[in-house]
mmCIF file of C-alpha atoms and ligand atoms in Angstrom:
data_model
loop_
_atom_site.group_PDB
_atom_site.id
_atom_site.type_symbol
_atom_site.label_atom_id
_atom_site.label_comp_id
_atom_site.label_asym_id
_atom_site.label_seq_id
_atom_site.Cartn_x
_atom_site.Cartn_y
_atom_site.Cartn_z
ATOM 1 C CA MET A 1 90.719 84.379 95.043
ATOM 2 C CA GLN A 2 93.312 85.304 98.115
ATOM 3 C CA THR A 3 94.086 89.093 97.996
ATOM 4 C CA LEU A 4 96.885 91.039 99.667
ATOM 5 C CA THR A 5 96.250 94.767 100.366
ATOM 6 C CA LEU A 6 98.494 97.328 98.613
ATOM 7 C CA ASN A 7 99.951 100.415 100.558
ATOM 8 C CA ASP A 8 97.044 102.478 99.054
ATOM 9 C CA GLY A 9 94.456 100.341 100.576
ATOM 10 C CA HIS A 10 93.320 98.418 96.922
ATOM 11 C CA ARG A 11 93.337 94.886 97.208
ATOM 12 C CA ILE A 12 95.587 92.629 94.711
ATOM 13 C CA PRO A 13 95.084 88.761 93.883
ATOM 14 C CA VAL A 14 98.107 86.503 95.228
ATOM 15 C CA ILE A 15 98.977 85.606 91.741
ATOM 16 C CA GLY A 16 98.229 86.770 88.054
ATOM 17 C CA PHE A 17 98.380 85.939 84.429
ATOM 18 C CA GLY A 18 101.356 87.220 82.174
ATOM 19 C CA THR A 19 100.371 87.902 78.513
ATOM 20 C CA TYR A 20 103.846 88.892 77.001
ATOM 21 C CA ARG A 21 103.876 87.320 73.321
ATOM 22 C CA GLY A 22 100.461 86.172 74.028
ATOM 23 C CA ILE A 23 99.025 87.807 70.660
ATOM 24 C CA GLY A 24 96.200 87.568 67.869
ATOM 25 C CA GLU A 25 93.446 85.318 68.290
ATOM 26 C CA GLU A 26 95.852 82.984 70.356
ATOM 27 C CA GLY A 27 96.430 85.977 72.917
ATOM 28 C CA THR A 28 92.541 86.694 73.352
ATOM 29 C CA LYS A 29 91.761 83.124 73.875
ATOM 30 C CA ALA A 30 94.228 82.402 76.456
ATOM 31 C CA VAL A 31 93.006 85.707 78.211
ATOM 32 C CA ALA A 32 89.631 84.483 78.357
ATOM 33 C CA LYS A 33 90.668 80.791 79.591
ATOM 34 C CA ALA A 34 92.668 82.302 82.447
ATOM 35 C CA VAL A 35 89.669 84.566 83.627
ATOM 36 C CA GLU A 36 87.062 81.539 83.151
ATOM 37 C CA ILE A 37 89.799 79.311 85.209
ATOM 38 C CA GLY A 38 89.693 81.605 88.122
ATOM 39 C CA TYR A 39 92.867 84.464 87.547
ATOM 40 C CA ARG A 40 91.583 87.651 88.200
ATOM 41 C CA LEU A 41 95.021 89.818 87.931
ATOM 42 C CA ILE A 42 95.786 90.045 83.841
ATOM 43 C CA ASP A 43 99.189 91.870 83.004
ATOM 44 C CA THR A 44 99.747 93.620 80.041
ATOM 45 C CA ALA A 45 101.691 96.272 78.590
ATOM 46 C CA ALA A 46 101.863 99.216 75.781
ATOM 47 C CA VAL A 47 105.052 97.241 74.414
ATOM 48 C CA TYR A 48 103.144 93.919 74.261
ATOM 49 C CA GLN A 49 101.323 94.987 71.336
ATOM 50 C CA ASN A 50 98.380 92.972 72.842
ATOM 51 C CA GLU A 51 96.374 95.462 74.708
ATOM 52 C CA LYS A 52 93.306 95.095 72.193
ATOM 53 C CA GLU A 53 93.435 91.457 72.464
ATOM 54 C CA VAL A 54 93.608 91.625 76.504
ATOM 55 C CA GLY A 55 90.702 93.615 76.787
ATOM 56 C CA GLU A 56 88.708 91.512 74.467
ATOM 57 C CA GLY A 57 89.668 88.374 76.428
ATOM 58 C CA ILE A 58 88.398 90.040 79.169
ATOM 59 C CA ARG A 59 85.146 90.655 77.620
ATOM 60 C CA GLN A 60 84.664 87.287 76.132
ATOM 61 C CA SER A 61 85.185 85.860 79.551
ATOM 62 C CA GLY A 62 81.998 87.099 80.490
ATOM 63 C CA ILE A 63 83.356 88.243 84.010
ATOM 64 C CA ASP A 64 82.361 91.734 84.948
ATOM 65 C CA ARG A 65 85.463 94.078 84.202
ATOM 66 C CA ASN A 66 85.196 95.294 87.552
ATOM 67 C CA GLU A 67 85.969 91.928 88.968
ATOM 68 C CA ILE A 68 89.306 92.009 87.211
ATOM 69 C CA PHE A 69 92.457 93.392 88.191
ATOM 70 C CA LEU A 70 93.997 95.096 85.275
ATOM 71 C CA THR A 71 97.673 96.072 84.690
ATOM 72 C CA SER A 72 99.250 97.804 81.676
ATOM 73 C CA LYS A 73 102.590 99.550 81.413
ATOM 74 C CA LEU A 74 104.050 102.807 80.342
ATOM 75 C CA ALA A 75 106.948 101.764 77.490
ATOM 76 C CA ARG A 76 110.170 103.303 78.615
ATOM 77 C CA ASN A 77 110.646 105.489 75.384
ATOM 78 C CA LYS A 78 107.623 107.092 76.185
ATOM 79 C CA LEU A 79 108.620 108.686 79.506
ATOM 80 C CA GLY A 80 108.035 112.099 80.679
ATOM 81 C CA TYR A 81 105.113 113.921 82.174
ATOM 82 C CA SER A 82 102.883 114.502 78.751
ATOM 83 C CA SER A 83 103.953 111.406 77.529
ATOM 84 C CA ALA A 84 102.866 109.565 80.433
ATOM 85 C CA LYS A 85 99.271 111.279 80.281
ATOM 86 C CA GLU A 86 98.836 110.710 76.563
ATOM 87 C CA GLU A 87 100.355 106.951 76.216
ATOM 88 C CA LEU A 88 97.873 106.102 79.114
ATOM 89 C CA GLU A 89 94.720 107.342 77.197
ATOM 90 C CA LYS A 90 95.830 105.404 74.152
ATOM 91 C CA SER A 91 96.205 102.126 76.434
ATOM 92 C CA LEU A 92 92.581 102.951 78.024
ATOM 93 C CA ASP A 93 91.486 103.211 74.111
ATOM 94 C CA ARG A 94 93.092 100.023 73.058
ATOM 95 C CA LEU A 95 91.730 98.088 76.274
ATOM 96 C CA LYS A 96 88.420 99.396 75.949
ATOM 97 C CA VAL A 97 88.150 100.353 79.643
ATOM 98 C CA ASP A 98 87.589 103.580 81.774
ATOM 99 C CA TYR A 99 90.327 102.537 84.348
ATOM 100 C CA VAL A 100 93.364 100.364 84.675
ATOM 101 C CA ASP A 101 93.746 98.997 88.278
ATOM 102 C CA LEU A 102 97.537 99.097 88.004
ATOM 103 C CA TYR A 103 99.753 101.229 85.672
ATOM 104 C CA LEU A 104 103.585 100.961 85.915
ATOM 105 C CA ILE A 105 106.270 102.765 84.940
ATOM 106 C CA HIS A 106 107.788 99.815 82.812
ATOM 107 C CA TRP A 107 111.700 100.481 83.209
ATOM 108 C CA PRO A 108 113.178 103.268 84.924
ATOM 109 C CA ALA A 109 114.883 106.489 83.113
ATOM 110 C CA ASN A 110 118.669 105.576 83.588
ATOM 111 C CA ALA A 111 121.792 107.544 83.056
ATOM 112 C CA ARG A 112 122.590 105.999 79.894
ATOM 113 C CA ASN A 113 119.485 107.456 78.073
ATOM 114 C CA PHE A 114 118.751 110.705 79.943
ATOM 115 C CA SER A 115 121.252 113.283 81.415
ATOM 116 C CA HIS A 116 118.463 114.298 84.166
ATOM 117 C CA TRP A 117 117.189 110.441 84.614
ATOM 118 C CA LYS A 118 116.018 111.179 88.196
ATOM 119 C CA GLU A 119 113.884 114.323 86.887
ATOM 120 C CA VAL A 120 112.289 112.390 84.239
ATOM 121 C CA ASN A 121 111.359 109.428 86.537
ATOM 122 C CA ASN A 122 109.854 111.981 89.190
ATOM 123 C CA GLU A 123 108.016 113.921 86.324
ATOM 124 C CA THR A 124 106.582 110.533 84.976
ATOM 125 C CA TRP A 125 105.414 109.754 88.387
ATOM 126 C CA ARG A 126 103.921 112.911 88.739
ATOM 127 C CA ALA A 127 101.493 112.377 85.965
ATOM 128 C CA LEU A 128 100.790 108.988 87.221
ATOM 129 C CA GLU A 129 99.762 110.378 90.528
ATOM 130 C CA GLU A 130 97.513 113.017 88.693
ATOM 131 C CA CYS A 131 95.770 110.098 86.797
ATOM 132 C CA GLN A 132 95.048 108.210 89.832
ATOM 133 C CA LYS A 133 93.418 111.349 91.319
ATOM 134 C CA GLU A 134 91.170 111.512 88.067
ATOM 135 C CA GLY A 135 90.362 108.117 88.562
ATOM 136 C CA LYS A 136 91.988 106.596 85.543
ATOM 137 C CA ILE A 137 94.299 104.513 87.671
ATOM 138 C CA LYS A 138 93.307 102.661 90.736
ATOM 139 C CA SER A 139 96.860 102.224 91.970
ATOM 140 C CA ILE A 140 100.151 103.338 90.359
ATOM 141 C CA GLY A 141 103.431 101.471 90.838
ATOM 142 C CA VAL A 142 107.003 100.621 89.046
ATOM 143 C CA SER A 143 108.709 98.028 87.500
ATOM 144 C CA ASN A 144 112.318 97.263 87.301
ATOM 145 C CA PHE A 145 113.271 99.645 89.940
ATOM 146 C CA TRP A 146 116.411 99.028 91.993
ATOM 147 C CA PRO A 147 116.530 101.110 95.522
ATOM 148 C CA GLU A 148 118.762 103.702 93.697
ATOM 149 C CA HIS A 149 116.210 104.494 91.138
ATOM 150 C CA LEU A 150 113.306 104.381 93.742
ATOM 151 C CA ASN A 151 115.263 106.558 96.664
ATOM 152 C CA PRO A 152 115.130 109.624 94.305
ATOM 153 C CA LEU A 153 111.455 108.854 93.467
ATOM 154 C CA LEU A 154 110.270 108.344 96.994
ATOM 155 C CA ASP A 155 112.402 111.670 98.050
ATOM 156 C CA SER A 156 110.038 113.934 95.606
ATOM 157 C CA CYS A 157 106.731 111.786 95.361
ATOM 158 C CA GLU A 158 103.485 112.750 96.960
ATOM 159 C CA ILE A 159 102.110 109.063 96.659
ATOM 160 C CA ILE A 160 104.424 106.046 97.220
ATOM 161 C CA PRO A 161 104.670 103.415 94.438
ATOM 162 C CA SER A 162 102.316 100.289 95.736
ATOM 163 C CA VAL A 163 104.172 97.872 93.651
ATOM 164 C CA ASN A 164 107.488 97.075 92.233
ATOM 165 C CA GLN A 165 107.298 94.528 89.474
ATOM 166 C CA ILE A 166 110.721 92.852 88.781
ATOM 167 C CA GLU A 167 111.954 89.620 87.284
ATOM 168 C CA PHE A 168 111.752 87.132 90.292
ATOM 169 C CA HIS A 169 112.085 83.324 90.307
ATOM 170 C CA PRO A 170 114.325 80.675 92.040
ATOM 171 C CA GLY A 171 117.380 81.387 89.853
ATOM 172 C CA TYR A 172 117.095 85.174 90.227
ATOM 173 C CA ARG A 173 115.762 86.342 93.465
ATOM 174 C CA GLN A 174 116.988 90.115 93.798
ATOM 175 C CA THR A 175 116.852 89.775 97.401
ATOM 176 C CA GLU A 176 118.027 93.402 97.821
ATOM 177 C CA VAL A 177 115.472 94.938 95.884
ATOM 178 C CA VAL A 178 112.912 92.755 97.608
ATOM 179 C CA GLN A 179 114.154 93.518 101.288
ATOM 180 C CA PHE A 180 114.339 97.272 100.397
ATOM 181 C CA CYS A 181 110.336 97.384 98.858
ATOM 182 C CA THR A 182 109.177 95.112 101.925
ATOM 183 C CA GLU A 183 110.806 97.740 104.215
ATOM 184 C CA LYS A 184 108.947 100.590 102.350
ATOM 185 C CA ASN A 185 105.613 98.611 101.951
ATOM 186 C CA ILE A 186 105.819 98.362 98.294
ATOM 187 C CA LEU A 187 104.501 94.991 97.181
ATOM 188 C CA ILE A 188 106.536 92.897 94.575
ATOM 189 C CA GLU A 189 105.577 91.188 91.800
ATOM 190 C CA GLY A 190 107.326 88.411 89.913
ATOM 191 C CA TRP A 191 108.048 88.537 86.487
ATOM 192 C CA SER A 192 109.427 85.318 84.417
ATOM 193 C CA PRO A 193 108.467 83.244 87.720
ATOM 194 C CA LEU A 194 109.357 80.357 85.718
ATOM 195 C CA ALA A 195 112.739 82.016 84.193
ATOM 196 C CA LYS A 196 110.751 81.585 80.778
ATOM 197 C CA GLY A 197 110.623 77.868 81.240
ATOM 198 C CA GLN A 198 114.228 77.222 82.358
ATOM 199 C CA ALA A 199 113.471 76.556 86.104
ATOM 200 C CA LEU A 200 111.699 73.791 84.853
ATOM 201 C CA LYS A 201 114.654 71.933 83.909
ATOM 202 C CA ASN A 202 116.607 72.566 87.362
ATOM 203 C CA GLY A 203 117.420 69.489 89.385
ATOM 204 C CA THR A 204 116.571 70.919 92.721
ATOM 205 C CA ILE A 205 112.914 71.696 91.576
ATOM 206 C CA ARG A 206 112.349 68.732 89.949
ATOM 207 C CA ARG A 207 113.174 66.844 93.072
ATOM 208 C CA MET A 208 110.726 69.020 94.974
ATOM 209 C CA ALA A 209 108.121 68.514 92.298
ATOM 210 C CA GLU A 210 108.504 64.434 92.761
ATOM 211 C CA LYS A 211 108.399 65.073 96.408
ATOM 212 C CA TYR A 212 105.212 66.982 96.763
ATOM 213 C CA LYS A 213 103.767 65.308 93.818
ATOM 214 C CA LYS A 214 103.240 68.729 92.048
ATOM 215 C CA THR A 215 104.842 69.996 88.795
ATOM 216 C CA GLU A 216 108.032 72.085 88.535
ATOM 217 C CA ALA A 217 105.828 75.271 87.753
ATOM 218 C CA GLN A 218 103.743 74.903 90.704
ATOM 219 C CA ILE A 219 106.817 74.622 92.878
ATOM 220 C CA CYS A 220 108.363 77.927 91.260
ATOM 221 C CA LEU A 221 104.746 79.528 91.674
ATOM 222 C CA ARG A 222 103.857 78.313 95.307
ATOM 223 C CA TRP A 223 107.700 79.812 96.344
ATOM 224 C CA ALA A 224 106.703 82.679 95.093
ATOM 225 C CA THR A 225 103.541 83.342 96.856
ATOM 226 C CA GLU A 226 104.763 81.886 100.185
ATOM 227 C CA GLN A 227 107.047 84.935 100.185
ATOM 228 C CA LYS A 228 104.330 87.380 99.493
ATOM 229 C CA VAL A 229 105.531 87.878 96.132
ATOM 230 C CA ILE A 230 102.859 87.851 93.057
ATOM 231 C CA PRO A 231 103.833 85.646 90.434
ATOM 232 C CA ILE A 232 102.459 86.181 86.809
ATOM 233 C CA PRO A 233 103.218 82.978 85.003
ATOM 234 C CA LYS A 234 102.592 83.431 81.070
ATOM 235 C CA SER A 235 101.043 80.512 78.907
ATOM 236 C CA VAL A 236 98.613 80.151 75.950
ATOM 237 C CA HIS A 237 98.222 76.325 76.545
ATOM 238 C CA PRO A 238 94.762 75.927 78.671
ATOM 239 C CA LYS A 239 96.297 72.958 80.224
ATOM 240 C CA ARG A 240 99.553 74.865 81.474
ATOM 241 C CA ILE A 241 97.355 78.058 82.594
ATOM 242 C CA MET A 242 95.147 75.620 84.933
ATOM 243 C CA GLU A 243 98.005 73.977 86.229
ATOM 244 C CA ASN A 244 100.026 77.269 86.787
ATOM 245 C CA PHE A 245 96.679 78.184 88.840
ATOM 246 C CA GLN A 246 96.312 74.998 91.538
ATOM 247 C CA ILE A 247 99.209 75.958 93.728
ATOM 248 C CA PHE A 248 96.746 76.632 96.758
ATOM 249 C CA ASP A 249 96.392 72.656 97.996
ATOM 250 C CA PHE A 250 99.987 72.475 99.300
ATOM 251 C CA LYS A 251 102.477 74.118 101.040
ATOM 252 C CA LEU A 252 106.768 74.065 100.845
ATOM 253 C CA SER A 253 108.372 73.428 103.854
ATOM 254 C CA LYS A 254 110.628 75.935 105.469
ATOM 255 C CA GLU A 255 113.565 73.807 104.615
ATOM 256 C CA ASP A 256 112.649 73.670 101.240
ATOM 257 C CA ILE A 257 111.966 77.187 100.757
ATOM 258 C CA HIS A 258 115.232 77.885 102.157
ATOM 259 C CA THR A 259 117.084 75.441 99.772
ATOM 260 C CA ILE A 260 115.617 77.399 97.080
ATOM 261 C CA ASN A 261 116.541 80.968 98.290
ATOM 262 C CA GLU A 262 120.319 79.275 98.484
ATOM 263 C CA MET A 263 120.138 78.037 94.807
ATOM 264 C CA PRO A 264 122.750 79.867 92.478
ATOM 265 C CA GLN A 265 121.748 82.276 89.550
ATOM 266 C CA MET A 266 120.002 80.478 86.859
ATOM 267 C CA GLY A 267 117.788 81.612 84.049
ATOM 268 C CA PHE A 268 118.290 85.075 84.290
ATOM 269 C CA SER A 269 116.569 86.833 81.524
ATOM 270 C CA GLY A 270 119.829 89.379 81.285
ATOM 271 C CA GLU A 271 117.935 92.388 81.357
ATOM 272 C CA LEU A 272 119.051 95.190 83.541
ATOM 273 C CA PRO A 273 117.512 98.723 84.459
ATOM 274 C CA ASN A 274 120.705 100.363 83.913
ATOM 275 C CA ASP A 275 121.379 98.754 80.636
ATOM 276 C CA TRP A 276 118.487 99.570 78.003
HETATM 277 P P1 NDP B 1 107.475 82.801 82.546
HETATM 278 O O1 NDP B 1 108.360 82.596 83.187
HETATM 279 O O2 NDP B 1 105.885 82.944 82.864
HETATM 280 O O3 NDP B 1 107.368 81.646 81.206
HETATM 281 C C1 NDP B 1 106.385 81.690 80.241
HETATM 282 C C2 NDP B 1 106.955 80.614 79.410
HETATM 283 O O4 NDP B 1 107.044 79.182 79.902
HETATM 284 C C3 NDP B 1 106.334 80.359 78.171
HETATM 285 O O5 NDP B 1 107.201 80.004 76.996
HETATM 286 C C4 NDP B 1 105.238 79.552 78.667
HETATM 287 O O6 NDP B 1 104.681 78.614 77.109
HETATM 288 C C5 NDP B 1 105.916 78.398 79.262
HETATM 289 N N1 NDP B 1 105.126 77.644 80.600
HETATM 290 C C6 NDP B 1 104.116 78.441 81.218
HETATM 291 N N2 NDP B 1 103.905 77.868 82.148
HETATM 292 C C7 NDP B 1 104.085 76.505 81.827
HETATM 293 C C8 NDP B 1 104.336 75.175 82.476
HETATM 294 N N3 NDP B 1 103.086 75.158 83.421
HETATM 295 N N4 NDP B 1 104.940 74.274 82.305
HETATM 296 C C9 NDP B 1 105.822 74.397 80.864
HETATM 297 N N5 NDP B 1 106.073 75.521 80.333
HETATM 298 C C10 NDP B 1 105.143 76.533 80.615
HETATM 299 O O7 NDP B 1 108.105 84.294 81.407
HETATM 300 P P2 NDP B 1 107.311 85.408 80.813
HETATM 301 O O8 NDP B 1 108.590 86.165 80.664
HETATM 302 O O9 NDP B 1 106.098 85.512 80.046
HETATM 303 O O10 NDP B 1 106.694 86.134 82.167
HETATM 304 C C11 NDP B 1 105.297 86.283 82.555
HETATM 305 C C12 NDP B 1 104.662 87.556 82.526
HETATM 306 O O11 NDP B 1 105.487 88.529 83.272
HETATM 307 C C13 NDP B 1 104.904 88.099 81.194
HETATM 308 O O12 NDP B 1 104.029 87.387 80.207
HETATM 309 C C14 NDP B 1 104.351 89.914 81.152
HETATM 310 O O13 NDP B 1 103.223 89.598 81.592
HETATM 311 C C15 NDP B 1 105.407 89.626 82.307
HETATM 312 N N6 NDP B 1 106.551 90.362 82.308
HETATM 313 C C16 NDP B 1 107.044 91.701 82.754
HETATM 314 C C17 NDP B 1 108.598 92.105 82.410
HETATM 315 C C18 NDP B 1 108.468 93.463 83.033
HETATM 316 O O14 NDP B 1 109.751 94.301 82.655
HETATM 317 N N7 NDP B 1 107.885 93.858 83.825
HETATM 318 C C19 NDP B 1 109.426 91.322 81.881
HETATM 319 C C20 NDP B 1 108.983 90.195 81.103
HETATM 320 C C21 NDP B 1 107.853 89.569 81.657
HETATM 321 P P3 NDP B 1 103.429 78.553 76.758
HETATM 322 O O15 NDP B 1 103.003 80.130 76.430
HETATM 323 O O16 NDP B 1 103.805 78.013 75.360
HETATM 324 O O17 NDP B 1 102.759 77.361 77.382
#
């Protein structure tokens, strides 16, 4: 598995496996299958209510837990110093692990929900920094943070976030956030890299799939990895889990990457960090 190096020195696989809506027996099997196929980055979150299944899937795969880069996230209704520490313990219990490789603040505190939103983010972050020092988290990061949320955090933090996980697919590229994070050496993970399936119906993507003799999903995922963005596609179907992993035997031309980078907005989830 190819990896990238985070700003804290830890290595992260260049593609991951998403688990949102992968619940129950189906969710467990999907995770076990993904690990069997070769995925080494598994992404879950407290709000997905499937941490038990994800932990079980990893154990069922037979691959050593230390070989897996396991991510979970702190729910947005649990922000705050004490709450962050308590919620991490609950996630570790549900996953049945001693540590997570990456723990993210799922959504930033915003002005709509908090009068002192910057302080809430800073205090939550301080808790994550302490948990990292205690060895309960290897790398700490954020999700759905824009520069306006990152700037105050960067002013007050001791440890710079290693990752920002944001919506990222051919129809929603968030170029300003990506550029800002790249300058700060914060790696981008792309959620909904297939735009929840919407990108697979797009004419431009379809034409490229024909040209490269690959599937539409493979075009979207390869495009992300070629820009050093880590896509975390989700599927519960073994054939698709395999398909989404087979993206390392071809390269998109510079022109085709440029074409995707010029595509109009398509498949945007509608979820915004200041609107929750
Ligand atoms: P994706 O863009 O990964 O798309 C998933 C959908 O596409 C599912 O309906 C899946 O169906 C289908 N699909 C997957 N592969 C294929 C394929 N090869 N061909 C056709 N259809 C396919 O969407 P997600 O929203 O799930 O995002 C991925 C992951 O990102 C999540 O699972 C989660 O881990 C993370 N995430 C993080 C967020 C955050 O705020 N940080 C927000 C949203 C997601 P099926 O399962 O039936 O195959």
